[in-house]
Amino acid sequence: VPLIGRNLEDVERCPQCGIAKPLLEYKSHFSGKQASGTVVKVWFSYRCSSCGDLVGALGLVHSSKLHNFDPFGSSSTTAIWTIPPCASIDDDIPETPRRYLLQALNSINSPDGAIMLAGSAIDAMLKIKGYSDGSVFSRINQAVSDNVLTKGMSEWAHAVRLESNKPRHADLDDPHATSEMAKQTVAFAQALGEFLFALPARIERGKAASDKAAQHVE
Ligand SMILES: [Zn+2]
């Protein structure tokens, strides 16, 4: 989680240029609207020393601290959101869905587009796993009965309703997705990638490392 301060800390890669351990220097901040009750949204702008581009970070600040707010004070706050998003996509997720996922994350502020891209990522991941026929739901259900996915994943898939069809079908009554729907759908797509590719790869590496260690003991 990025930490707001004189620099934006704990960012693995600059979300603009991708450089590792970027130096993101504070430039300015301004308060937005009340997030809830006594908490106010504050946006911070940072400049990447490598590419010179903007990274925005959203923090939540108690309204009583807003007057004379010192972004470098001891009360450092974590960024609940950055623009572009700092989340990195696991390298173990295959190229095609990984690229869709990255684009989905980077277009989260265009919810219709983000949802379509997340849908493409989900579709690509299921195809790679051999589920290419039928609707996304029927393929997910098949993956559950094959023990490739858990029941929880299919329940989640239904909960996010995979709104990807919505903007494409241009439902006249309610054609657009909200950014909240987009975030939920992209989060599901990311979790699916973790579940189908990243976690199994990590488990294989862990097993291999343990086997090697065990051989040394013998
Ligand atoms: Zn950069």
CSV table of N, CA and C in Angstrom, one decimal, residues 108 110-112 115 163 166 174 176-185:
chain,number,residue,atom,x,y,z
A,108,ILE,N,-9.7,2.3,-15.3
A,108,ILE,CA,-10.8,2.1,-14.3
A,108,ILE,C,-11.7,3.4,-14.2
A,110,SER,N,-12.8,4.8,-16.8
A,110,SER,CA,-13.8,4.7,-17.9
A,110,SER,C,-14.4,3.4,-17.7
A,111,PRO,N,-15.4,3.3,-16.8
A,111,PRO,CA,-15.9,2.0,-16.3
A,111,PRO,C,-16.4,1.1,-17.4
A,112,ASP,N,-17.1,1.6,-18.4
A,112,ASP,CA,-17.6,0.7,-19.5
A,112,ASP,C,-16.4,0.0,-20.1
A,115,ILE,N,-14.7,-2.6,-17.7
A,115,ILE,CA,-15.4,-3.8,-17.6
A,115,ILE,C,-15.3,-4.7,-18.8
A,163,GLU,N,-20.5,-7.5,-15.6
A,163,GLU,CA,-21.3,-6.6,-16.4
A,163,GLU,C,-20.8,-6.3,-17.8
A,166,LYS,N,-23.0,-5.5,-20.6
A,166,LYS,CA,-23.9,-4.3,-20.6
A,166,LYS,C,-23.6,-3.2,-21.6
A,174,ASP,N,-30.4,1.4,-19.0
A,174,ASP,CA,-29.3,1.6,-18.0
A,174,ASP,C,-28.0,1.1,-18.6
A,176,HIS,N,-24.9,2.2,-18.8
A,176,HIS,CA,-23.5,2.4,-18.3
A,176,HIS,C,-23.2,1.8,-17.0
A,177,ALA,N,-22.0,1.3,-16.9
A,177,ALA,CA,-21.5,0.8,-15.6
A,177,ALA,C,-21.0,1.9,-14.7
A,178,THR,N,-21.1,1.7,-13.4
A,178,THR,CA,-20.5,2.7,-12.5
A,178,THR,C,-19.1,2.3,-12.2
A,179,SER,N,-18.3,3.2,-11.7
A,179,SER,CA,-16.9,2.9,-11.4
A,179,SER,C,-16.8,1.9,-10.3
A,180,GLU,N,-17.8,1.8,-9.5
A,180,GLU,CA,-17.8,0.8,-8.4
A,180,GLU,C,-17.9,-0.6,-9.0
A,181,MET,N,-18.8,-0.7,-10.0
A,181,MET,CA,-19.0,-2.0,-10.7
A,181,MET,C,-17.7,-2.4,-11.4
A,182,ALA,N,-17.1,-1.4,-12.0
A,182,ALA,CA,-15.8,-1.6,-12.8
A,182,ALA,C,-14.7,-2.1,-11.8
A,183,LYS,N,-14.6,-1.5,-10.6
A,183,LYS,CA,-13.6,-1.9,-9.7
A,183,LYS,C,-13.9,-3.4,-9.2
A,184,GLN,N,-15.1,-3.7,-9.0
A,184,GLN,CA,-15.5,-5.0,-8.6
A,184,GLN,C,-15.1,-6.1,-9.6
A,185,THR,N,-15.5,-5.7,-10.9
A,185,THR,CA,-15.2,-6.7,-12.0
A,185,THR,C,-13.7,-6.9,-12.2
